[in-house]
Amino acid sequence: MTLYASLAETLGARIQQGFYRPGDRLPSVRALSLEHGVSLTTVQQAYRLLEENGLAAPRPKSGYFVPANRETPALPAITRTAPRPLEISQWEQVVELIRTVPRDDVVQLGRGMPDIGSPTLRPLLRSLSRISRRQDMRGLYYDSIYGTDALRQQIARLMLDSGCQLTASDLIVTTGCHEALSASLRALCGPGDIVALDSPSFHGVMQTLKGLNIKALELPTDPIQGISLPALEMALEQWPIKAIQLTPSCNNPLGYTMPEANKRALLQLAQRFDVAIIEDDVYGDLSYRYPRPRSIKSFDEDGRVLLCSSFSKTLAPGLRIGWIAPGRYLERVLHMKYISTGATATQPQMAIAEFIAGGHYEPHVRRMRGQYQRNRDQMIDWVMRYFPPGTRASDPQGGFMLWIELPESFDTLRLNRTLLTRGVQIAVGCIFSASGKYRNCLRMNYANKASAEIEQAVRTVGETIQELDEQ
Ligand SMILES: Cc1ncc(COP(=O)(O)O)c(C=O)c1O
């Protein structure tokens, strides 16, 4: 750990332990530099890191302060789920969402799109065009079925941040995280098998289960702690579960990060019952806390965790580049990847490898994390201002999605139909459940910089909810 990161950690711990209270002035840069025997620049870097993590806020000419407590709505309730494996429904609702393309006359709050307008992405665009102009034609060849070696080496290096000590040969590049997840499921399960899931859960996984005739056992999930471990233990005792699939860091759609102790306990359960874990880490690098949370994979000693991820949320989803670290299942996963897309597209792999090797990934992700955290606070403010009293909302710890819970009888399918005539799109809650639960919930994207247009769209959502509620 660098000197400034270690100083930021020390100060952050003091703030979190209540040594400094919300609104308190923090020690001056000079005082800290003398106290810790480090340069003024190191202290300034530490303060910038604390600022990014929302633990310190600068005031012009006055120094740094502990930010005042944020006002937040009540959290969604711990989810209740059917106590048996289910076949998946909801394809029609999912297709309604995923067939949409960007349109100038619709504010899309529904899709899982990051902000791709940041100047920190420009070197990637330059790499893409340089590669397509190069004379050696490498980008037009099939690359190895495992993926471009230069990219796999960079991914292995990035994964050190989540505590994973892997090499390029432990990784397979895939066509997005979607292919990583589906290759994992097909490698582990056959028709009629059961997969345990956190709930609500990413619709892409559930629709893959549907396509493969695999049943979903949804488990109660806490909006702060994640999947209920006692419920998982009971389910493992009762059902022949083949795999546990979950997104434990910066979850979509609930936004929580499972505490490290729960991640370790979950792995122990998987070992005891000898089941595999399919860990989706697609938002992990967008955690608002630095260092980012460790993955379950980082504790895995017997290769039972298949870690799936991609650059879709950190860079851009149109690149369609993801990866999988499949542990002991590597050969089977490779076969499943081969029969689904063969080799992954070469040019975007080369461009991303160049982008990371050029030192552009970390500054880009740091900037996006800060932006998404600020946007989260702004979005929550708007929800409190424009949504009816009693609205519950998640408190995301990373990524760019907010989960909203309305009173039990409210129907967000009807809400979405009305909103589309008013130029706003949301993601309806039922697509995040195997059986169409969460009809009273919705998910909103806050990736793009706050603007009057987005505020107006959120206001329209709130007003339409009130209007439909009164009918
Ligand atoms: C949790 C989760 N996993 C996987 C994916 C799919 O990622 P990709 O676009 O890389 O296939 C998404 C996209 O929305 C997601 O939210």
Coordinates of C-alpha atoms and ligand atoms in Angstrom, one line a residue:
M1 CA 0.0 0.0 0.0
T2 CA 1.3 3.5 -0.8
L3 CA 2.1 6.0 1.9
Y4 CA -0.8 8.2 1.2
A5 CA -3.3 5.3 1.0
S6 CA -2.0 4.0 4.4
L7 CA -2.4 7.5 5.9
A8 CA -5.9 7.8 4.4
E9 CA -6.8 4.4 6.0
T10 CA -5.6 5.6 9.4
L11 CA -7.6 8.8 9.2
G12 CA -10.6 7.0 7.7
A13 CA -10.6 4.6 10.6
R14 CA -10.6 7.5 13.1
I15 CA -13.5 9.1 11.3
Q16 CA -15.5 5.9 11.2
Q17 CA -14.8 5.2 14.9
G18 CA -16.3 8.6 15.8
F19 CA -13.1 10.2 16.9
Y20 CA -14.0 13.0 14.5
R21 CA -17.8 13.7 14.3
P22 CA -19.8 14.9 11.3
G23 CA -19.2 18.6 10.8
D24 CA -15.8 18.5 12.7
R25 CA -12.7 20.1 11.2
L26 CA -10.0 17.6 10.4
P27 CA -6.3 18.3 11.2
S28 CA -4.5 20.7 8.8
V29 CA -2.3 19.3 6.1
R30 CA 0.8 20.8 7.9
A31 CA -0.2 19.2 11.3
L32 CA -0.6 15.8 9.7
S33 CA 2.6 16.1 7.8
L34 CA 4.5 16.8 11.1
E35 CA 2.6 14.2 13.1
H36 CA 3.3 11.4 10.5
G37 CA 6.6 12.5 9.2
V38 CA 5.4 12.6 5.6
S39 CA 5.4 15.3 2.9
L40 CA 2.6 17.9 2.4
T41 CA 1.9 16.2 -1.0
T42 CA 1.4 12.9 0.7
V43 CA -1.2 14.4 3.1
Q44 CA -2.9 16.2 0.3
Q45 CA -3.2 12.9 -1.7
A46 CA -4.5 11.1 1.4
Y47 CA -7.2 13.9 1.8
R48 CA -8.1 13.5 -1.9
L49 CA -8.6 9.8 -1.4
L50 CA -10.8 10.4 1.7
E51 CA -12.8 12.9 -0.3
E52 CA -13.3 10.3 -3.1
N53 CA -14.5 7.9 -0.4
G54 CA -17.0 10.5 1.0
L55 CA -15.2 10.7 4.3
A56 CA -13.8 14.2 4.0
A57 CA -15.0 17.4 2.3
P58 CA -12.9 20.4 1.5
R59 CA -14.1 23.9 2.4
P60 CA -12.5 26.8 0.6
K61 CA -9.7 28.5 2.7
S62 CA -10.8 26.4 5.8
G63 CA -9.4 22.9 5.2
Y64 CA -11.0 19.6 5.4
F65 CA -14.2 18.6 7.4
V66 CA -16.1 15.4 8.1
P67 CA -19.2 15.7 5.9
A68 CA -22.5 16.2 7.6
N69 CA -24.6 13.1 7.9
R70 CA -26.5 12.3 4.6
E71 CA -30.2 12.1 4.9
T72 CA -31.4 8.9 3.4
P73 CA -34.8 7.2 3.1
A74 CA -35.7 4.0 4.9
L75 CA -34.0 0.9 3.3
P76 CA -36.1 -1.7 1.4
A77 CA -37.3 -4.6 3.5
I78 CA -35.2 -7.8 3.6
T79 CA -36.6 -9.7 0.7
R80 CA -38.9 -12.7 1.2
T81 CA -38.7 -15.5 -1.3
A82 CA -40.5 -18.7 -2.3
P83 CA -39.1 -21.6 -0.2
R84 CA -38.7 -23.9 -3.2
P85 CA -36.9 -23.9 -6.6
L86 CA -38.8 -22.2 -9.4
E87 CA -38.9 -22.1 -13.1
I88 CA -38.2 -18.6 -14.5
S89 CA -40.7 -16.4 -16.1
Q90 CA -40.6 -12.6 -17.1
W91 CA -38.9 -13.0 -20.5
E92 CA -41.4 -10.6 -22.1
Q93 CA -40.7 -7.9 -19.6
V94 CA -36.9 -8.3 -20.0
V95 CA -37.1 -8.1 -23.8
E96 CA -39.1 -4.9 -23.4
L97 CA -36.1 -3.4 -21.6
I98 CA -33.2 -4.8 -23.6
R99 CA -34.6 -4.2 -27.1
T100 CA -34.4 -0.4 -26.5
V101 CA -31.6 1.7 -28.0
P102 CA -30.6 5.2 -27.0
R103 CA -33.1 7.8 -28.2
D104 CA -33.0 11.6 -27.9
D105 CA -36.6 11.8 -26.8
V106 CA -36.4 9.3 -24.0
V107 CA -34.4 9.7 -20.7
Q108 CA -33.3 6.1 -20.1
L109 CA -33.1 5.5 -16.4
G110 CA -33.7 1.8 -16.9
R111 CA -30.7 0.3 -18.6
G112 CA -27.3 -0.7 -17.0
M113 CA -25.3 1.8 -19.0
P114 CA -22.2 3.5 -17.5
D115 CA -21.3 7.1 -18.4
I116 CA -19.2 6.8 -21.5
G117 CA -18.7 10.5 -22.0
S118 CA -15.7 11.0 -19.6
P119 CA -12.5 12.4 -21.1
T120 CA -10.5 9.7 -19.3
L121 CA -11.9 7.2 -21.9
R122 CA -10.3 9.2 -24.8
P123 CA -7.1 7.1 -24.9
L124 CA -9.2 4.0 -25.4
L125 CA -10.9 5.6 -28.5
R126 CA -7.5 6.5 -29.8
S127 CA -6.2 3.0 -29.3
L128 CA -9.2 1.6 -31.1
S129 CA -8.7 3.8 -34.1
R130 CA -4.9 3.2 -34.1
I131 CA -5.4 -0.5 -34.1
S132 CA -7.9 -0.5 -36.9
R133 CA -5.4 1.6 -39.0
R134 CA -2.4 -0.6 -38.3
Q135 CA -0.9 -2.4 -41.3
D136 CA -0.1 -5.7 -39.5
M137 CA -3.7 -6.9 -39.5
R138 CA -3.3 -8.6 -36.2
G139 CA -6.7 -7.2 -35.1
L140 CA -8.4 -9.1 -37.9
Y141 CA -7.1 -12.5 -37.0
Y142 CA -8.7 -15.1 -34.8
D143 CA -6.9 -14.8 -31.5
S144 CA -6.4 -17.7 -29.1
I145 CA -9.6 -19.2 -27.7
Y146 CA -8.3 -18.2 -24.2
G147 CA -8.1 -14.5 -25.3
T148 CA -5.3 -12.1 -26.2
D149 CA -2.3 -12.8 -24.0
A150 CA -1.5 -9.1 -23.4
L151 CA -5.1 -8.5 -22.1
R152 CA -5.1 -11.5 -19.9
Q153 CA -1.9 -10.3 -18.3
Q154 CA -3.4 -6.9 -17.6
I155 CA -6.6 -8.4 -16.1
A156 CA -4.5 -10.6 -13.8
R157 CA -2.7 -7.5 -12.6
L158 CA -6.0 -5.6 -12.1
M159 CA -7.4 -8.5 -10.1
L160 CA -4.7 -8.1 -7.4
D161 CA -6.8 -5.2 -6.2
S162 CA -9.6 -7.6 -5.2
G163 CA -7.0 -9.8 -3.5
C164 CA -6.7 -12.4 -6.3
Q165 CA -3.3 -13.8 -7.0
L166 CA -3.8 -15.2 -10.5
T167 CA -1.8 -15.4 -13.7
A168 CA -2.9 -14.9 -17.3
S169 CA -3.2 -18.7 -17.7
D170 CA -5.9 -18.8 -15.1
L171 CA -8.2 -16.6 -17.2
I172 CA -10.4 -16.9 -20.3
V173 CA -11.5 -13.7 -22.1
T174 CA -15.3 -13.8 -22.9
T175 CA -17.8 -11.8 -24.9
G176 CA -18.9 -9.7 -21.9
C177 CA -19.7 -10.9 -18.4
H178 CA -22.9 -12.4 -19.9
E179 CA -20.9 -15.1 -21.7
A180 CA -18.8 -15.7 -18.6
L181 CA -21.9 -16.3 -16.5
S182 CA -23.6 -18.5 -19.1
A183 CA -20.5 -20.6 -19.8
S184 CA -20.2 -21.1 -16.0
L185 CA -23.8 -22.3 -15.7
R186 CA -23.5 -24.6 -18.6
A187 CA -20.2 -26.0 -17.4
L188 CA -21.8 -26.8 -13.9
C189 CA -25.4 -27.6 -14.5
G190 CA -27.8 -29.5 -16.7
P191 CA -31.6 -29.3 -17.3
G192 CA -33.6 -29.7 -14.0
D193 CA -30.7 -28.8 -11.8
I194 CA -31.1 -26.1 -9.0
V195 CA -29.0 -22.9 -8.6
A196 CA -29.3 -20.8 -5.5
L197 CA -29.4 -17.0 -6.0
D198 CA -29.5 -13.8 -4.1
S199 CA -32.8 -12.0 -4.7
P200 CA -33.5 -9.6 -6.3
S201 CA -31.0 -10.6 -8.9
F202 CA -29.6 -9.7 -12.4
H203 CA -32.2 -10.7 -15.0
G204 CA -29.5 -11.9 -17.4
V205 CA -28.6 -14.8 -15.2
M206 CA -32.2 -15.7 -14.6
Q207 CA -33.0 -15.7 -18.3
T208 CA -29.9 -17.9 -18.9
L209 CA -31.3 -20.3 -16.3
K210 CA -34.6 -20.3 -18.1
G211 CA -33.0 -21.0 -21.5
L212 CA -31.1 -23.9 -19.9
N213 CA -34.1 -25.3 -18.0
I214 CA -32.3 -24.8 -14.7
K215 CA -34.4 -24.0 -11.6
A216 CA -33.8 -20.9 -9.4
L217 CA -33.9 -21.1 -5.7
E218 CA -34.1 -17.4 -4.7
L219 CA -32.9 -16.6 -1.1
P220 CA -33.9 -13.8 1.2
T221 CA -31.4 -10.9 0.9
D222 CA -30.6 -8.0 3.2
P223 CA -30.1 -4.6 1.5
I224 CA -26.9 -4.1 3.5
Q225 CA -25.5 -7.6 4.3
G226 CA -26.5 -9.4 1.1
I227 CA -27.8 -13.0 0.9
S228 CA -29.0 -14.6 4.1
L229 CA -26.5 -17.2 5.2
P230 CA -28.8 -19.1 7.6
A231 CA -31.4 -19.3 4.7
L232 CA -28.6 -20.5 2.4
E233 CA -27.5 -23.1 4.9
M234 CA -31.0 -24.5 5.3
A235 CA -31.5 -24.5 1.5
L236 CA -28.2 -26.5 1.1
E237 CA -29.4 -29.0 3.7
Q238 CA -32.8 -29.4 1.9
W239 CA -32.0 -29.2 -1.8
P240 CA -29.4 -30.8 -4.2
I241 CA -28.0 -27.3 -5.2
K242 CA -25.4 -27.4 -7.9
A243 CA -24.2 -23.9 -7.7
I244 CA -24.6 -20.6 -5.8
Q245 CA -24.7 -17.6 -8.1
L246 CA -24.5 -14.0 -6.6
T247 CA -23.1 -10.5 -7.0
P248 CA -21.5 -9.9 -3.6
S249 CA -19.7 -6.6 -4.3
C250 CA -21.7 -3.5 -5.4
N251 CA -24.7 -5.7 -6.1
N252 CA -27.1 -5.1 -9.0
P253 CA -29.8 -4.1 -8.2
L254 CA -29.6 -3.6 -4.4
G255 CA -26.1 -1.9 -4.3
Y256 CA -24.8 -3.6 -1.1
T257 CA -21.4 -5.1 -0.6
M258 CA -21.4 -8.2 1.6
P259 CA -19.1 -7.8 4.6
E260 CA -15.8 -9.7 4.2
A261 CA -16.7 -12.1 7.1
N262 CA -19.9 -13.1 5.3
K263 CA -18.0 -13.7 2.1
R264 CA -15.7 -16.0 4.0
A265 CA -18.6 -17.8 5.8
L266 CA -20.4 -18.3 2.4
L267 CA -17.3 -19.9 1.0
Q268 CA -17.1 -22.2 4.0
L269 CA -20.7 -23.3 3.5
A270 CA -19.9 -24.0 -0.2
Q271 CA -17.0 -26.1 0.9
R272 CA -19.0 -28.0 3.5
F273 CA -21.8 -28.9 1.0
D274 CA -19.3 -29.2 -1.9
V275 CA -21.0 -26.7 -4.3
A276 CA -19.5 -24.2 -6.7
I277 CA -19.9 -20.4 -6.4
I278 CA -20.4 -18.3 -9.5
E279 CA -19.3 -14.9 -8.4
D280 CA -20.3 -11.9 -10.6
D281 CA -17.8 -9.0 -9.9
V282 CA -18.8 -6.8 -12.8
Y283 CA -19.3 -3.7 -10.5
G284 CA -16.6 -4.5 -8.0
D285 CA -14.0 -2.0 -9.2
L286 CA -16.7 0.7 -8.9
S287 CA -16.9 0.5 -5.1
Y288 CA -17.0 3.9 -3.5
R289 CA -14.5 2.7 -0.9
Y290 CA -10.8 2.4 -1.5
P291 CA -9.2 -0.2 -1.4
R292 CA -12.1 -1.9 -3.2
P293 CA -13.7 -4.9 -1.5
R294 CA -12.1 -8.3 -1.7
S295 CA -13.8 -10.9 -3.9
I296 CA -14.9 -14.3 -2.6
K297 CA -12.6 -15.7 -5.2
S298 CA -9.6 -14.1 -3.3
F299 CA -10.3 -16.5 -0.4
D300 CA -10.8 -19.6 -2.6
E301 CA -8.2 -22.3 -2.1
D302 CA -9.7 -25.2 -3.9
G303 CA -10.8 -23.6 -7.1
R304 CA -14.6 -23.8 -6.5
V305 CA -15.2 -20.1 -7.2
L306 CA -15.8 -19.1 -10.9
L307 CA -15.3 -15.3 -11.0
C308 CA -17.1 -13.6 -13.8
S309 CA -16.5 -10.0 -14.8
S310 CA -16.2 -7.5 -17.7
F311 CA -15.2 -4.0 -18.8
S312 CA -18.9 -3.2 -19.6
K313 CA -19.5 -1.1 -16.4
T314 CA -16.0 0.2 -15.9
L315 CA -15.3 1.2 -19.5
A316 CA -18.0 0.6 -22.0
P317 CA -20.5 -2.2 -22.7
G318 CA -20.4 -2.0 -26.5
L319 CA -16.8 -3.3 -26.4
R320 CA -18.3 -6.7 -25.3
I321 CA -15.2 -7.8 -23.4
G322 CA -15.4 -9.8 -20.2
W323 CA -13.5 -12.6 -18.5
I324 CA -13.8 -15.6 -16.3
A325 CA -11.4 -17.1 -13.7
P326 CA -13.0 -20.5 -13.6
G327 CA -10.7 -22.3 -11.1
R328 CA -10.9 -26.1 -11.3
Y329 CA -13.6 -25.9 -14.0
L330 CA -11.3 -24.2 -16.6
E331 CA -11.4 -27.0 -19.3
R332 CA -15.2 -27.4 -19.2
V333 CA -15.8 -23.6 -19.2
L334 CA -13.4 -23.3 -22.2
H335 CA -15.4 -25.9 -24.1
M336 CA -18.7 -24.0 -23.3
K337 CA -17.2 -20.7 -24.4
Y338 CA -16.0 -22.3 -27.6
I339 CA -19.4 -23.7 -28.5
S340 CA -21.1 -20.3 -27.8
T341 CA -18.9 -17.7 -29.6
G342 CA -15.6 -19.4 -30.4
A343 CA -12.8 -16.8 -30.0
T344 CA -13.6 -13.3 -28.7
A345 CA -13.3 -10.3 -31.0
T346 CA -9.6 -9.4 -31.2
Q347 CA -9.6 -5.6 -31.8
P348 CA -11.3 -4.5 -28.6
Q349 CA -9.1 -6.8 -26.6
M350 CA -6.0 -5.2 -28.1
A351 CA -7.3 -1.7 -27.4
I352 CA -8.2 -2.4 -23.8
A353 CA -4.8 -4.1 -23.2
E354 CA -3.1 -1.0 -24.5
F355 CA -5.4 1.3 -22.4
I356 CA -4.6 -0.5 -19.2
A357 CA -0.8 -0.9 -20.0
G358 CA -0.7 2.9 -20.7
G359 CA -1.8 3.6 -17.1
H360 CA -5.3 4.9 -18.1
Y361 CA -7.5 2.4 -16.3
E362 CA -6.9 3.4 -12.7
P363 CA -7.4 7.2 -13.2
H364 CA -10.5 6.5 -15.2
V365 CA -12.1 4.2 -12.6
R366 CA -11.1 6.6 -9.8
R367 CA -12.9 9.5 -11.6
M368 CA -16.0 7.4 -12.3
R369 CA -16.2 6.1 -8.7
G370 CA -16.3 9.7 -7.4
Q371 CA -18.8 10.8 -10.0
Y372 CA -21.1 7.8 -9.3
Q373 CA -20.9 8.4 -5.5
R374 CA -21.9 12.1 -5.9
N375 CA -24.7 11.1 -8.3
R376 CA -26.0 8.6 -5.8
D377 CA -26.4 11.3 -3.2
Q378 CA -28.1 13.6 -5.7
M379 CA -30.4 10.9 -6.9
I380 CA -31.4 10.0 -3.3
D381 CA -32.1 13.7 -2.7
W382 CA -34.4 13.9 -5.7
V383 CA -36.2 10.7 -4.7
M384 CA -36.8 12.2 -1.2
R385 CA -38.0 15.4 -2.8
Y386 CA -40.2 14.1 -5.6
F387 CA -41.4 10.6 -4.6
P388 CA -44.4 10.0 -2.2
P389 CA -43.7 9.7 1.5
G390 CA -43.0 6.1 2.5
T391 CA -40.8 5.4 -0.5
R392 CA -37.9 3.2 0.4
A393 CA -34.6 3.2 -1.4
S394 CA -31.3 1.3 -1.3
D395 CA -28.0 2.9 -0.2
P396 CA -25.6 1.7 -2.9
Q397 CA -22.0 1.2 -1.9
G398 CA -20.8 1.2 -5.5
G399 CA -21.9 1.1 -9.1
F400 CA -24.7 3.4 -10.4
M401 CA -28.1 1.8 -9.7
L402 CA -30.8 2.8 -7.2
W403 CA -33.5 0.3 -6.1
I404 CA -36.8 1.8 -5.0
E405 CA -39.5 0.1 -3.1
L406 CA -43.1 1.5 -3.2
P407 CA -46.1 0.4 -1.2
E408 CA -47.0 -3.3 -1.7
S409 CA -50.1 -2.7 -3.9
F410 CA -48.3 -0.4 -6.4
D411 CA -47.7 -1.8 -10.0
T412 CA -44.5 -0.6 -11.7
L413 CA -45.4 -2.3 -15.0
R414 CA -48.3 0.2 -15.3
L415 CA -46.0 3.0 -14.2
N416 CA -43.5 2.1 -16.9
R417 CA -46.2 2.1 -19.6
T418 CA -47.3 5.6 -18.6
L419 CA -43.8 6.9 -18.2
L420 CA -42.9 5.8 -21.8
T421 CA -45.6 8.2 -23.1
R422 CA -43.8 10.9 -21.0
G423 CA -40.3 10.3 -22.3
V424 CA -38.8 8.4 -19.4
Q425 CA -37.9 4.7 -19.1
I426 CA -37.2 2.8 -15.8
A427 CA -36.4 -0.9 -15.1
V428 CA -39.4 -2.6 -13.6
G429 CA -38.8 -4.7 -10.4
C430 CA -40.4 -8.0 -11.6
I431 CA -37.5 -8.7 -14.1
F432 CA -35.2 -9.1 -11.1
S433 CA -37.2 -12.1 -9.7
A434 CA -37.7 -15.6 -11.0
S435 CA -41.4 -15.5 -10.6
G436 CA -42.4 -11.8 -11.2
K437 CA -42.1 -10.6 -7.5
Y438 CA -41.1 -7.0 -6.8
R439 CA -43.9 -5.6 -9.0
N440 CA -43.9 -2.7 -6.5
C441 CA -40.2 -2.0 -7.1
L442 CA -38.1 -0.2 -9.8
R443 CA -34.5 0.4 -10.5
M444 CA -33.0 3.7 -11.7
N445 CA -29.6 4.4 -13.3
Y446 CA -27.7 7.4 -12.0
A447 CA -24.5 7.1 -14.1
N448 CA -24.7 10.3 -16.1
K449 CA -23.8 13.6 -14.6
A450 CA -26.7 15.3 -12.8
S451 CA -28.5 17.7 -15.1
A452 CA -31.8 19.6 -15.2
E453 CA -33.1 17.0 -17.7
I454 CA -32.4 14.0 -15.4
E455 CA -33.9 15.9 -12.4
Q456 CA -37.0 16.6 -14.5
A457 CA -37.2 12.8 -15.5
V458 CA -37.0 11.8 -11.8
R459 CA -39.6 14.3 -10.9
T460 CA -41.8 12.9 -13.7
V461 CA -41.4 9.4 -12.2
G462 CA -42.3 10.7 -8.7
E463 CA -45.4 12.7 -10.0
T464 CA -46.6 9.8 -12.1
I465 CA -46.4 7.5 -9.1
Q466 CA -48.5 9.9 -7.0
E467 CA -51.0 10.3 -9.9
L468 CA -51.4 6.5 -10.4
D469 CA -51.6 6.0 -6.7
E470 CA -54.6 8.4 -6.4
Q471 CA -56.5 6.7 -9.3
Ligands
LIG1 C1 -24.7 -7.9 -12.4 C2 -24.5 -7.9 -13.9 N1 -23.8 -9.0 -14.4 C3 -23.5 -9.1 -15.7 C4 -24.0 -8.1 -16.6 C5 -23.7 -8.3 -18.0 O1 -22.5 -7.7 -18.4 P1 -21.9 -7.6 -19.9 O2 -22.5 -6.4 -20.5 O3 -20.5 -7.5 -19.7 O4 -22.3 -8.9 -20.6 C6 -24.7 -7.0 -16.1 C7 -25.2 -6.0 -17.1 O5 -26.1 -5.3 -16.8 C8 -24.9 -6.9 -14.7 O6 -25.6 -5.9 -14.2

